[in-house]
Coordinates of C-alpha atoms and ligand atoms in Angstrom, one line a residue:
X694 CA 0.0 0.0 0.0
X695 CA 1.1 3.6 0.1
X696 CA 4.6 4.2 1.2
X697 CA 6.0 7.2 3.0
X698 CA 9.5 8.4 3.3
X699 CA 10.6 11.8 4.7
X700 CA 13.9 13.3 5.9
X701 CA 15.3 16.4 7.6
X702 CA 19.0 16.6 7.2
X703 CA 22.0 18.9 6.6
X704 CA 22.5 17.8 3.0
X705 CA 20.7 17.6 -0.2
X706 CA 18.3 14.8 0.2
X707 CA 16.9 14.3 -3.3
X708 CA 18.9 11.1 -4.0
X709 CA 18.0 9.7 -0.6
X710 CA 14.3 10.3 -1.2
X711 CA 14.4 8.7 -4.7
X712 CA 16.4 5.6 -3.5
X713 CA 14.3 5.1 -0.4
X714 CA 11.0 5.4 -2.1
X715 CA 12.2 2.8 -4.7
X716 CA 12.8 0.5 -1.8
X717 CA 9.1 0.7 -0.9
X718 CA 8.0 -0.3 -4.4
X719 CA 7.4 -3.9 -3.2
X720 CA 4.5 -2.7 -1.1
X721 CA 2.4 -2.1 -4.3
X722 CA 1.6 1.3 -5.8
X723 CA 0.5 3.0 -9.0
X724 CA 2.1 6.5 -8.8
X725 CA 4.8 8.3 -6.9
X726 CA 5.8 11.9 -6.0
X727 CA 8.0 14.0 -3.8
X728 CA 8.3 17.5 -2.5
X729 CA 11.3 19.5 -1.1
X730 CA 11.7 22.8 0.5
X731 CA 14.4 24.7 -1.4
X732 CA 16.8 27.4 -0.1
X733 CA 14.2 30.1 -0.8
X734 CA 11.7 28.3 1.3
X735 CA 9.6 27.3 -1.6
X736 CA 8.1 23.9 -2.3
X737 CA 9.4 22.0 -5.3
X738 CA 7.1 19.1 -6.2
X739 CA 7.5 16.4 -8.8
X740 CA 4.9 13.7 -9.4
X741 CA 4.4 10.9 -11.9
X742 CA 2.1 8.0 -12.5
X743 CA 3.6 4.5 -13.0
X744 CA 6.9 3.2 -11.6
X745 CA 9.3 5.3 -9.5
X746 CA 11.7 5.2 -12.5
X747 CA 9.3 7.5 -14.2
X748 CA 9.6 9.9 -11.3
X749 CA 13.4 9.6 -11.4
X750 CA 13.3 10.5 -15.1
X751 CA 11.3 13.6 -14.3
X752 CA 13.7 14.8 -11.7
X753 CA 16.7 14.4 -14.0
X754 CA 18.3 17.7 -15.2
X755 CA 16.2 19.6 -12.8
X756 CA 19.0 20.2 -10.3
X757 CA 16.6 19.7 -7.4
X758 CA 18.0 20.6 -4.0
X759 CA 16.6 20.7 -0.4
X760 CA 17.5 19.6 3.1
X761 CA 14.0 18.6 4.0
X762 CA 11.4 16.7 2.0
X763 CA 8.8 14.1 1.6
X764 CA 8.2 11.3 -0.9
X765 CA 5.3 8.9 -1.4
X766 CA 4.2 5.9 -3.4
X767 CA 0.4 6.0 -3.9
X768 CA -2.0 3.0 -4.1
X769 CA -5.2 4.6 -5.3
X770 CA -8.2 4.5 -2.9
X771 CA -9.9 8.0 -3.3
X772 CA -9.7 9.0 -7.0
X773 CA -8.2 7.3 -10.0
X774 CA -4.5 6.9 -10.8
X775 CA -3.5 10.4 -12.1
X776 CA -0.8 12.9 -11.6
X777 CA -3.3 15.3 -9.9
X778 CA -4.2 12.6 -7.3
X779 CA -0.6 11.7 -6.7
X780 CA 1.0 12.9 -3.4
X781 CA 2.4 15.2 -2.0
X782 CA -0.6 17.5 -1.7
X783 CA -0.1 21.2 -1.0
X784 CA -2.2 23.9 0.5
X785 CA -0.3 27.2 0.4
X786 CA 2.7 26.7 2.8
X787 CA 1.8 23.2 4.0
X788 CA 2.6 19.9 2.2
X789 CA 1.6 16.4 3.2
X790 CA 1.9 12.8 2.3
X791 CA -0.6 10.3 3.7
X792 CA -1.3 6.6 4.0
X793 CA -4.8 5.2 4.9
X794 CA -8.3 6.4 4.5
X795 CA -10.2 9.4 5.9
X796 CA -13.7 8.0 6.2
X797 CA -15.4 11.4 6.6
X798 CA -13.5 13.2 3.8
X799 CA -16.6 13.9 1.7
X800 CA -18.2 15.9 4.5
X801 CA -14.9 17.8 5.2
X802 CA -14.5 18.5 1.5
X803 CA -17.9 20.1 1.3
X804 CA -17.1 22.2 4.4
X805 CA -13.8 23.4 3.0
X806 CA -15.3 24.1 -0.4
X807 CA -17.8 26.4 1.3
X808 CA -14.8 28.1 2.9
X809 CA -13.5 28.8 -0.6
X810 CA -10.9 26.0 -1.1
X811 CA -10.6 24.8 -4.7
X812 CA -9.6 21.2 -4.9
X813 CA -7.1 20.0 -7.5
X814 CA -7.6 16.3 -6.8
X815 CA -10.2 13.7 -5.7
X816 CA -8.1 12.6 -2.8
X817 CA -8.9 12.5 0.9
X818 CA -5.3 13.7 1.4
X819 CA -6.0 17.1 -0.2
X820 CA -8.9 17.4 2.3
X821 CA -6.4 16.9 5.2
X822 CA -4.0 19.5 3.9
X823 CA -6.7 22.2 3.3
X824 CA -8.2 21.4 6.7
X825 CA -4.8 22.0 8.3
X826 CA -4.4 25.2 6.4
X827 CA -7.9 26.4 7.4
X828 CA -7.3 25.6 11.0
X829 CA -3.9 27.4 11.0
X830 CA -5.4 30.5 9.3
X831 CA -8.2 30.6 11.8
X832 CA -6.1 30.0 15.0
X833 CA -2.6 31.3 14.1
X834 CA -1.2 28.3 15.9
X835 CA 1.9 26.3 15.0
X836 CA 1.5 23.3 12.6
X837 CA 2.0 20.7 15.4
X838 CA -0.8 22.3 17.5
X839 CA -3.0 22.6 14.5
X840 CA -2.4 18.9 13.7
X841 CA -3.1 18.0 17.3
X842 CA -6.4 19.9 17.2
X843 CA -7.4 18.5 13.8
X844 CA -6.8 14.8 14.3
X845 CA -10.1 14.4 16.1
X846 CA -11.9 15.7 13.1
X847 CA -10.3 13.0 10.8
X848 CA -12.0 9.7 11.1
X849 CA -10.3 6.5 9.9
X850 CA -7.0 4.7 10.1
X851 CA -4.1 6.7 8.6
X852 CA -0.6 8.1 9.0
X853 CA 0.8 11.3 7.6
X854 CA 3.8 13.4 7.4
X855 CA 3.6 17.2 6.9
X856 CA 6.0 20.1 6.4
X857 CA 5.6 23.8 6.5
X858 CA 7.7 26.0 4.1
X859 CA 7.6 28.8 6.6
X860 CA 9.3 26.6 9.2
X861 CA 11.6 24.4 7.1
X862 CA 13.5 22.7 9.9
X863 CA 10.9 20.2 11.0
X864 CA 8.6 17.4 9.8
X865 CA 5.4 16.6 11.7
X866 CA 4.3 13.0 11.7
X867 CA 1.0 11.5 12.8
X868 CA 0.5 7.8 13.4
X869 CA -3.2 6.9 13.7
X870 CA -3.9 3.3 12.9
X871 CA -1.3 3.0 10.2
X872 CA 2.5 2.5 10.9
X873 CA 5.3 5.0 10.9
X874 CA 8.8 4.5 11.9
X875 CA 11.4 7.1 12.8
X876 CA 14.9 6.3 11.7
X877 CA 17.6 8.0 13.9
X878 CA 20.7 9.3 12.1
X879 CA 23.6 11.4 13.2
X880 CA 22.6 15.1 12.7
X881 CA 19.7 13.9 10.5
X882 CA 16.5 12.1 11.1
X883 CA 14.1 10.2 8.9
X884 CA 10.6 8.8 8.9
X885 CA 9.1 6.0 6.8
X886 CA 6.3 3.5 6.5
X887 CA 8.7 0.7 7.1
X888 CA 12.3 0.1 8.0
X889 CA 13.3 -1.3 4.6
X890 CA 13.3 2.3 3.2
X891 CA 15.8 3.4 5.7
X892 CA 18.0 0.3 6.2
X893 CA 21.0 1.7 4.3
X894 CA 21.0 4.8 6.4
X895 CA 20.3 3.6 10.0
X896 CA 19.6 0.6 12.1
X897 CA 18.1 2.6 15.0
X898 CA 14.3 2.9 14.8
X899 CA 11.4 4.2 16.9
X900 CA 8.0 2.7 16.1
X901 CA 5.4 5.3 16.7
X902 CA 2.4 4.2 18.7
X903 CA -1.2 4.6 17.9
X904 CA -2.2 8.3 18.4
X905 CA 1.4 9.6 18.5
X906 CA 2.4 12.9 16.9
X907 CA 6.1 13.5 16.4
X908 CA 8.2 16.6 15.6
X909 CA 11.2 15.4 13.7
X910 CA 14.2 17.8 13.4
X911 CA 17.7 17.1 12.2
X912 CA 19.1 17.2 15.7
X913 CA 16.2 15.7 17.8
X914 CA 12.8 14.2 17.8
X915 CA 9.9 14.9 20.2
X916 CA 7.0 12.6 20.5
X917 CA 3.6 13.4 22.0
X918 CA 1.1 10.6 22.9
X919 CA -2.6 10.8 22.2
X920 CA -3.1 13.0 25.3
X921 CA -0.5 15.4 23.9
X922 CA 2.0 14.7 26.7
X923 CA 5.7 14.3 25.7
X924 CA 6.7 10.6 25.8
X925 CA 9.8 8.6 25.3
X926 CA 9.5 5.7 23.0
X927 CA 11.9 2.7 23.0
X928 CA 14.7 2.7 20.4
X929 CA 14.9 -0.6 18.6
X930 CA 18.2 -1.8 17.1
X931 CA 17.1 -3.6 13.9
X932 CA 18.8 -6.9 13.2
X933 CA 17.5 -6.9 9.6
X934 CA 20.4 -6.9 7.2
X935 CA 20.2 -4.7 4.2
X936 CA 21.7 -7.5 2.1
X937 CA 18.4 -9.4 2.5
X938 CA 16.7 -6.7 0.5
X939 CA 18.9 -7.8 -2.5
X940 CA 17.9 -10.6 -4.9
X941 CA 21.3 -12.1 -5.2
X942 CA 21.4 -15.0 -7.7
X943 CA 17.6 -15.1 -8.0
X944 CA 15.5 -13.5 -10.7
X945 CA 12.7 -12.6 -8.4
X946 CA 12.2 -12.0 -4.6
X947 CA 9.5 -14.6 -4.6
X948 CA 11.9 -17.2 -6.0
X949 CA 14.6 -16.2 -3.5
X950 CA 12.1 -16.4 -0.6
X951 CA 10.8 -19.9 -1.7
X952 CA 14.4 -21.2 -1.7
X953 CA 15.2 -19.5 1.6
X954 CA 12.5 -21.5 3.5
X955 CA 14.8 -24.2 5.0
X956 CA 16.9 -21.4 6.5
X957 CA 13.9 -19.3 7.6
X958 CA 12.5 -22.4 9.4
X959 CA 15.9 -23.1 11.0
X960 CA 16.0 -19.5 12.2
X961 CA 12.5 -19.8 13.6
X962 CA 13.4 -22.9 15.5
X963 CA 16.7 -21.5 16.8
X964 CA 16.8 -20.9 20.5
X965 CA 13.4 -22.6 20.8
X966 CA 14.4 -26.3 20.7
X967 CA 16.5 -27.8 23.5
X968 CA 18.2 -31.1 22.8
X969 CA 15.7 -31.5 20.0
X970 CA 13.2 -32.7 22.6
X971 CA 11.9 -29.6 24.4
X972 CA 10.2 -26.6 23.0
X973 CA 11.0 -23.2 24.5
X974 CA 9.5 -19.8 24.0
X975 CA 11.9 -17.5 25.7
X976 CA 9.4 -14.7 25.0
X977 CA 6.8 -16.2 27.3
X978 CA 7.1 -16.1 31.1
X979 CA 5.4 -18.3 33.6
X980 CA 2.4 -16.0 33.7
X981 CA 1.8 -16.2 30.0
X982 CA 2.4 -20.0 30.0
X983 CA -0.2 -20.4 32.8
X984 CA -2.9 -18.7 30.7
X985 CA -2.8 -21.7 28.5
X986 CA -3.7 -24.0 31.4
X987 CA -7.2 -22.6 31.5
X988 CA -7.8 -22.3 27.7
X989 CA -10.8 -24.2 26.5
X990 CA -11.2 -22.7 23.0
X991 CA -8.9 -20.9 20.5
X992 CA -10.1 -18.2 18.1
X993 CA -7.7 -17.4 15.3
X994 CA -8.2 -14.4 13.0
X995 CA -6.0 -13.5 10.0
X996 CA -6.2 -12.6 6.3
X997 CA -5.0 -14.2 3.1
X998 CA -2.1 -16.5 3.4
X999 CA -2.0 -16.1 7.2
X1000 CA -5.6 -17.2 7.3
X1001 CA -4.6 -20.4 5.5
X1002 CA -1.9 -21.0 8.1
X1003 CA -4.6 -20.6 10.7
X1004 CA -6.8 -23.2 9.0
X1005 CA -3.9 -25.7 9.2
X1006 CA -3.4 -24.8 12.9
X1007 CA -7.1 -25.6 13.6
X1008 CA -6.3 -29.3 12.6
X1009 CA -3.4 -29.3 15.0
X1010 CA -5.2 -27.6 17.9
X1011 CA -8.1 -30.1 17.7
X1012 CA -6.2 -33.3 16.8
X1013 CA -3.2 -32.9 19.1
X1014 CA -4.4 -30.7 21.9
X1015 CA -8.1 -31.6 21.8
X1016 CA -8.9 -27.8 22.0
X1017 CA -11.7 -26.6 19.8
X1018 CA -10.4 -24.0 17.5
X1019 CA -12.3 -21.5 15.2
X1020 CA -10.7 -19.6 12.4
X1021 CA -12.1 -16.6 10.7
X1022 CA -10.9 -14.0 8.1
X1023 CA -10.4 -10.8 10.0
X1024 CA -12.7 -8.6 7.9
X1025 CA -15.6 -11.0 8.6
X1026 CA -14.8 -11.3 12.3
X1027 CA -15.2 -7.5 12.5
X1028 CA -18.4 -7.4 10.5
X1029 CA -20.9 -9.1 12.8
X1030 CA -22.1 -9.3 16.4
X1031 CA -19.9 -11.9 18.0
X1032 CA -20.6 -14.5 20.6
X1033 CA -17.5 -15.5 22.5
X1034 CA -17.0 -19.0 23.8
X1035 CA -16.1 -19.7 27.4
X1036 CA -12.4 -19.5 28.3
X1037 CA -11.4 -18.6 24.8
X1038 CA -8.0 -17.3 23.8
X1039 CA -7.5 -15.0 20.8
X1040 CA -4.7 -15.4 18.3
X1041 CA -3.8 -13.2 15.3
X1042 CA -1.4 -14.3 12.5
X1043 CA 0.3 -11.8 10.3
X1044 CA 3.5 -11.4 8.3
X1045 CA 3.5 -7.6 8.3
X1046 CA 1.8 -7.0 11.6
X1047 CA 0.1 -4.0 10.0
X1048 CA -2.9 -5.5 8.2
X1049 CA -5.7 -3.1 9.0
X1050 CA -8.4 -5.8 9.0
X1051 CA -6.5 -8.0 11.5
X1052 CA -5.6 -5.0 13.7
X1053 CA -9.3 -4.0 13.9
X1054 CA -10.2 -7.5 14.8
X1055 CA -7.7 -7.5 17.6
X1056 CA -9.0 -4.2 18.9
X1057 CA -12.6 -5.5 18.9
X1058 CA -11.5 -8.8 20.6
X1059 CA -10.1 -6.8 23.5
X1060 CA -13.7 -5.7 24.4
X1061 CA -15.1 -9.2 24.2
X1062 CA -13.7 -11.0 27.3
X1063 CA -11.1 -13.4 25.8
X1064 CA -8.7 -14.8 28.3
X1065 CA -5.9 -13.0 26.5
X1066 CA -4.4 -12.5 23.0
X1067 CA -1.3 -13.5 21.2
X1068 CA 0.1 -12.5 17.8
X1069 CA 2.4 -14.6 15.6
X1070 CA 4.1 -12.1 13.5
X1071 CA 7.2 -11.6 11.3
X1072 CA 7.8 -7.9 12.1
X1073 CA 9.2 -6.9 15.4
X1074 CA 7.8 -3.6 16.5
X1075 CA 4.8 -3.7 14.2
X1076 CA 1.4 -2.5 15.4
X1077 CA 0.1 -6.0 16.0
X1078 CA 3.1 -6.9 18.1
X1079 CA 2.8 -3.6 20.1
X1080 CA -0.9 -4.0 20.7
X1081 CA -1.0 -7.7 21.6
X1082 CA -0.7 -9.1 25.1
X1083 CA 2.0 -11.5 24.0
X1084 CA 3.8 -12.2 20.7
X1085 CA 5.9 -14.8 19.1
X1086 CA 8.1 -13.8 16.2
X1087 CA 8.6 -15.9 13.1
X1088 CA 12.1 -15.4 11.9
X1089 CA 11.4 -15.5 8.2
X1090 CA 13.5 -12.4 7.5
X1091 CA 12.2 -9.6 5.4
X1092 CA 9.6 -10.9 2.9
X1093 CA 9.5 -8.6 -0.1
X1094 CA 7.6 -10.5 -2.8
X1095 CA 4.0 -9.6 -2.5
X1096 CA 3.0 -13.2 -2.6
X1097 CA 3.8 -14.6 0.9
X1098 CA 5.8 -17.8 1.0
X1099 CA 8.4 -18.1 3.8
X1100 CA 6.1 -16.2 6.2
X1101 CA 3.5 -19.0 5.7
X1102 CA 5.9 -21.9 6.5
X1103 CA 7.4 -20.1 9.4
X1104 CA 4.0 -19.3 10.8
X1105 CA 3.1 -22.9 10.6
X1106 CA 6.4 -23.8 12.4
X1107 CA 5.6 -21.5 15.3
X1108 CA 2.0 -22.7 15.4
X1109 CA 3.0 -26.4 15.6
X1110 CA 5.5 -25.6 18.4
X1111 CA 2.8 -23.7 20.2
X1112 CA 0.3 -26.5 20.0
X1113 CA 2.9 -29.0 21.2
X1114 CA 3.7 -26.7 24.2
X1115 CA 0.1 -26.3 25.1
X1116 CA -0.4 -30.1 25.0
X1117 CA 2.4 -30.4 27.5
X1118 CA 1.0 -27.6 29.7
X1119 CA -2.5 -28.9 29.7
X1120 CA -1.9 -32.7 29.8
X1121 CA 1.1 -32.4 32.1
X1122 CA 3.0 -34.9 29.9
X1123 CA 5.5 -34.1 27.2
X1124 CA 5.4 -37.1 24.8
X1125 CA 3.7 -35.0 22.0
X1126 CA 6.1 -32.1 22.6
X1127 CA 9.1 -34.5 22.3
X1128 CA 7.8 -36.1 19.2
X1129 CA 7.1 -32.7 17.5
X1130 CA 10.4 -31.2 18.6
X1131 CA 12.2 -34.1 16.9
X1132 CA 10.2 -33.9 13.7
X1133 CA 10.6 -30.1 13.5
X1134 CA 14.4 -30.5 13.5
X1135 CA 14.0 -32.7 10.4
X1136 CA 11.7 -30.2 8.6
X1137 CA 14.3 -28.0 7.0
X1138 CA 16.0 -31.1 5.4
X1139 CA 12.6 -32.3 4.1
X1140 CA 12.0 -29.0 2.5
X1141 CA 15.5 -29.0 0.9
X1142 CA 14.5 -32.4 -0.6
X1143 CA 11.3 -31.2 -2.1
X1144 CA 12.9 -28.0 -3.5
X1145 CA 15.1 -30.4 -5.6
X1146 CA 12.0 -31.3 -7.6
X1147 CA 12.0 -27.8 -9.2
X1148 CA 12.8 -29.0 -12.7
X1149 CA 10.0 -31.4 -12.8
X1150 CA 7.6 -28.8 -11.4
X1151 CA 8.9 -26.3 -14.1
X1152 CA 7.9 -28.9 -16.8
X1153 CA 4.4 -29.1 -15.4
X1154 CA 4.2 -25.3 -15.3
X1155 CA 5.1 -25.2 -19.0
X1156 CA 2.1 -27.4 -19.8
X1157 CA -0.3 -25.2 -17.7
X1158 CA 0.6 -21.6 -18.2
X1159 CA -1.9 -21.1 -21.0
X1160 CA -4.8 -22.5 -19.0
X1161 CA -7.7 -20.1 -18.0
X1162 CA -8.9 -22.0 -15.0
X1163 CA -7.3 -24.5 -12.5
X1164 CA -8.8 -26.4 -9.6
X1165 CA -6.9 -27.3 -6.5
X1166 CA -8.1 -30.1 -4.3
X1167 CA -7.1 -31.3 -0.8
X1168 CA -8.5 -33.3 2.1
X1169 CA -8.1 -32.7 5.8
X1170 CA -5.1 -30.5 6.6
X1171 CA -4.3 -30.5 2.8
X1172 CA -7.5 -28.4 2.1
X1173 CA -5.9 -25.2 3.4
X1174 CA -2.8 -26.1 1.3
X1175 CA -5.0 -26.3 -1.8
X1176 CA -6.5 -22.9 -0.9
X1177 CA -3.0 -21.4 -0.4
X1178 CA -1.8 -23.0 -3.7
X1179 CA -4.8 -21.5 -5.5
X1180 CA -4.2 -18.1 -3.9
X1181 CA -0.5 -18.1 -5.0
X1182 CA -1.4 -19.0 -8.5
X1183 CA -4.1 -16.3 -9.0
X1184 CA -2.0 -13.6 -7.3
X1185 CA 1.0 -13.9 -9.5
X1186 CA -0.2 -15.5 -12.8
X1187 CA -3.8 -14.0 -12.9
X1188 CA -5.1 -17.5 -13.8
X1189 CA -8.4 -18.2 -12.2
X1190 CA -7.8 -20.8 -9.5
X1191 CA -10.2 -22.3 -7.0
X1192 CA -9.7 -24.7 -4.1
X1193 CA -12.2 -27.3 -2.9
X1194 CA -12.1 -30.0 -0.3
X1195 CA -11.7 -33.2 -2.4
X1196 CA -14.9 -34.7 -1.0
X1197 CA -16.9 -31.6 -1.9
X1198 CA -16.3 -32.0 -5.7
X1199 CA -19.3 -34.3 -6.2
X1200 CA -21.6 -31.7 -4.6
X1201 CA -21.3 -29.3 -7.5
X1202 CA -17.8 -28.5 -8.9
X1203 CA -17.7 -31.8 -10.8
X1204 CA -19.9 -30.1 -13.4
X1205 CA -16.8 -28.1 -14.4
X1206 CA -14.7 -31.1 -15.2
X1207 CA -13.7 -31.7 -18.8
X1208 CA -10.5 -32.2 -20.7
X1209 CA -9.7 -28.4 -20.5
X1210 CA -9.6 -28.0 -16.8
X1211 CA -6.4 -29.1 -15.0
X1212 CA -6.8 -30.3 -11.4
X1213 CA -4.0 -30.1 -8.9
X1214 CA -4.1 -32.5 -5.9
X1215 CA -1.8 -32.9 -3.0
X1216 CA -2.3 -36.4 -1.6
X1217 CA 0.1 -37.5 1.1
X1218 CA 0.2 -41.2 2.1
X1219 CA -2.1 -41.1 5.1
X1220 CA -5.5 -42.5 6.3
X1221 CA -7.3 -40.1 4.0
X1222 CA -5.6 -41.3 0.8
X1223 CA -8.1 -44.0 -0.1
X1224 CA -10.9 -41.5 -0.1
X1225 CA -8.8 -39.1 -2.2
X1226 CA -8.1 -41.9 -4.7
X1227 CA -11.9 -42.3 -5.1
X1228 CA -12.2 -38.6 -5.9
X1229 CA -9.3 -38.9 -8.4
X1230 CA -11.3 -41.7 -10.1
X1231 CA -14.4 -39.5 -10.3
X1232 CA -12.4 -36.9 -12.1
X1233 CA -10.7 -39.4 -14.4
X1234 CA -13.9 -40.9 -15.7
X1235 CA -15.0 -37.4 -16.7
X1236 CA -11.8 -36.7 -18.6
X1237 CA -10.3 -34.1 -16.2
X1238 CA -6.5 -33.5 -16.4
X1239 CA -5.0 -34.5 -13.1
X1240 CA -1.7 -33.5 -11.6
X1241 CA -0.9 -35.2 -8.3
X1242 CA 1.8 -34.4 -5.8
X1243 CA 2.2 -37.5 -3.6
X1244 CA 4.6 -39.8 -1.8
X1245 CA 2.2 -42.7 -2.4
X1246 CA 1.7 -45.2 -5.3
X1247 CA -1.2 -44.1 -7.5
X1248 CA -2.5 -46.0 -10.5
X1249 CA -1.6 -43.9 -13.5
X1250 CA -4.4 -43.6 -16.0
X1251 CA -3.7 -41.7 -19.2
X1252 CA -4.9 -38.3 -17.9
X1253 CA -3.0 -38.5 -14.6
X1254 CA 0.5 -37.0 -14.1
X1255 CA 2.1 -38.0 -10.8
X1256 CA 4.9 -36.0 -9.3
X1257 CA 6.4 -38.4 -6.8
X1258 CA 7.6 -36.4 -3.8
X1259 CA 9.9 -37.6 -1.0
X1260 CA 8.5 -39.1 2.2
X1261 CA 7.5 -36.7 5.0
X1262 CA 6.2 -37.2 8.5
X1263 CA 2.4 -36.8 8.5
X1264 CA 2.2 -34.0 11.0
X1265 CA 4.4 -31.7 9.0
X1266 CA 3.0 -32.6 5.6
X1267 CA 1.1 -29.3 5.2
X1268 CA 4.3 -27.3 5.6
X1269 CA 6.0 -29.6 3.1
X1270 CA 3.3 -29.9 0.4
X1271 CA 2.9 -26.1 0.0
X1272 CA 6.4 -25.9 -1.4
X1273 CA 5.6 -27.6 -4.8
X1274 CA 2.5 -25.5 -5.1
X1275 CA 4.5 -22.3 -4.5
X1276 CA 7.1 -23.4 -7.1
X1277 CA 4.3 -24.3 -9.5
X1278 CA 2.7 -20.9 -9.2
X1279 CA 6.1 -19.2 -9.6
X1280 CA 7.1 -21.2 -12.7
X1281 CA 3.6 -20.7 -14.3
X1282 CA 3.9 -16.9 -13.7
X1283 CA 7.4 -17.0 -15.1
X1284 CA 6.3 -18.7 -18.3
X1285 CA 3.5 -16.1 -18.6
X1286 CA 5.8 -13.2 -18.0
X1287 CA 3.7 -11.5 -15.3
X1288 CA 5.1 -9.1 -12.7
X1289 CA 5.8 -11.7 -10.1
X1290 CA 7.1 -9.6 -7.2
X1291 CA 4.5 -6.8 -7.7
X1292 CA 1.4 -8.3 -9.1
X1293 CA -1.2 -5.8 -10.4
X1294 CA -3.6 -4.3 -7.9
X1295 CA -2.0 -5.9 -4.9
X1296 CA 0.0 -4.5 -2.0
X1297 CA 2.4 -6.2 0.4
X1298 CA 1.0 -4.6 3.5
X1299 CA -2.7 -3.9 3.4
X1300 CA -3.1 -1.0 5.7
X1301 CA -6.7 -0.1 4.8
X1302 CA -9.9 -1.9 5.7
Ligands
LIG1371 C1 -0.9 -13.6 -0.1 C2 -0.7 -12.4 0.6 C3 -1.8 -11.8 1.4 C4 -1.5 -11.6 2.8 C5 -2.6 -10.9 3.6 C6 -2.3 -10.8 5.1 O1 0.3 -14.0 -0.8 O2 0.4 -12.0 0.8 O3 -3.0 -12.5 1.2 O4 -1.3 -12.9 3.4 O5 -2.7 -9.6 3.1 O6 -1.1 -10.2 5.3 P1 -0.4 -10.3 6.7 O7 0.1 -11.7 6.9 O8 0.8 -9.3 6.6 O9 -1.3 -9.8 7.7

């Protein structure tokens, strides 16, 4: 979604702004722009639709210079993709960039139009900047006071950074439901939507909290909380290496991230397994562990890929820990009147920790009487981590490809450890924990084995990339894997893909089957295999083209292609079987030539509801 970068320094910052905003391209956007205050205290603004390289072209030969400035990548919400709608927006001596949505912008726009403001764009951002200008004209107060007084008038989740050409030594930032991170330099300071934009400049970050307003000067930063009292926020030393933002030998970030999975899982297991038999969560104290003693129900809420991880976890919570578990997509959880089960514990899953739907669900859950809440997240310092009672970090490393891969398998790794730990806590015996700890140590090797099947998977992809529709089937804990496989494929190849539980086929979707529709099935050798074989038969007799990923022997009829995969322990099969589906989606998209790392219309971090 929209990306913000701003800096106040002692040097010309044009190159910094362009480089940093390019680093936020992975979030998804459709236009970009920047504004500087020059030595005459005038704004210089450049905007362009399309990629940041178009913006860079426009800045060439312009000799732009300024020590303070803002830049932005826009993902259109209010108003079409056009230069007029691209940020920054300016009202006289105030310029702003903004991320998120102002829900009451129409009402405010009408009010401001009555006051004589003429709008150049359709955006809610221009409403904010005119409102600030109006309030300042009316009250004569400083920009920070005006912002403090105006935020109550702005409804919605957003963040923004503003500058005033009459006072060119400071930026004012507001964090209200959408993330902003201050990067601390030496004699210069920065602010951005995420740390990736600033990693080559600093490792020291302050994550602003909900409702914070910050004044950022080159020499110091001052932060006010929502009550307008000055507060100190913790400085976090980031352990993210800038190198991980590079593609290395890979063509795409998604490809790199698929192949990184054995190591991301190793990092996620590190310091959490003792003697390969005991699971530890150093993040959880006795108090937190004891909550699980009383848990009788688990509610998991997440979106997209994280939701699919939650669906797998439901199988584990119920089959291993005998704890009923419900799973819901966050936007639906927040869209109805909820009845909460007794002694229920609330879990959110998120790669980014900034997904607006998931954050809203967490905030709602806090009013509903859950025993407590936990987030499993990949981003230290993110909003979900800050707002949750307890958190467990996946150690996937920065994930840049819009389509999630390593965050999914590391979420599942943490979830399986958590379930095993809860079994030990509740049942007061550790045989399940021991068994799972042992299997988890093998998991990275199992994934290395399946990754070696890449050439065979590429050959299947070559046969499928011209297809218009593909069905994915799975049974039991493989159904969420089918859903995740279908999601990967549609996201990056734009091929219509749907997932069904294998047994559900005969209740309708069978009508779709003919020789033109490929069906992808993951079918591990387990107790459910015989039933899946029957489903395969049903498809065969109707001429469907079947591609099976399995470690079992399957009768090969003429329209069946079997990709024999190595053996894997049953409990970790979901983590293992998603790998061939990720590779399949990747190679199909590669054959089609789509924009794999930044698929159209999508954003990495979805910070609007
Ligand atoms: C799919 C994908 C999205 C995200 C979803 C939730 O590849 O990336 O579906 O999984 O937007 O994002 P997080 O996990 O950051 O909350």
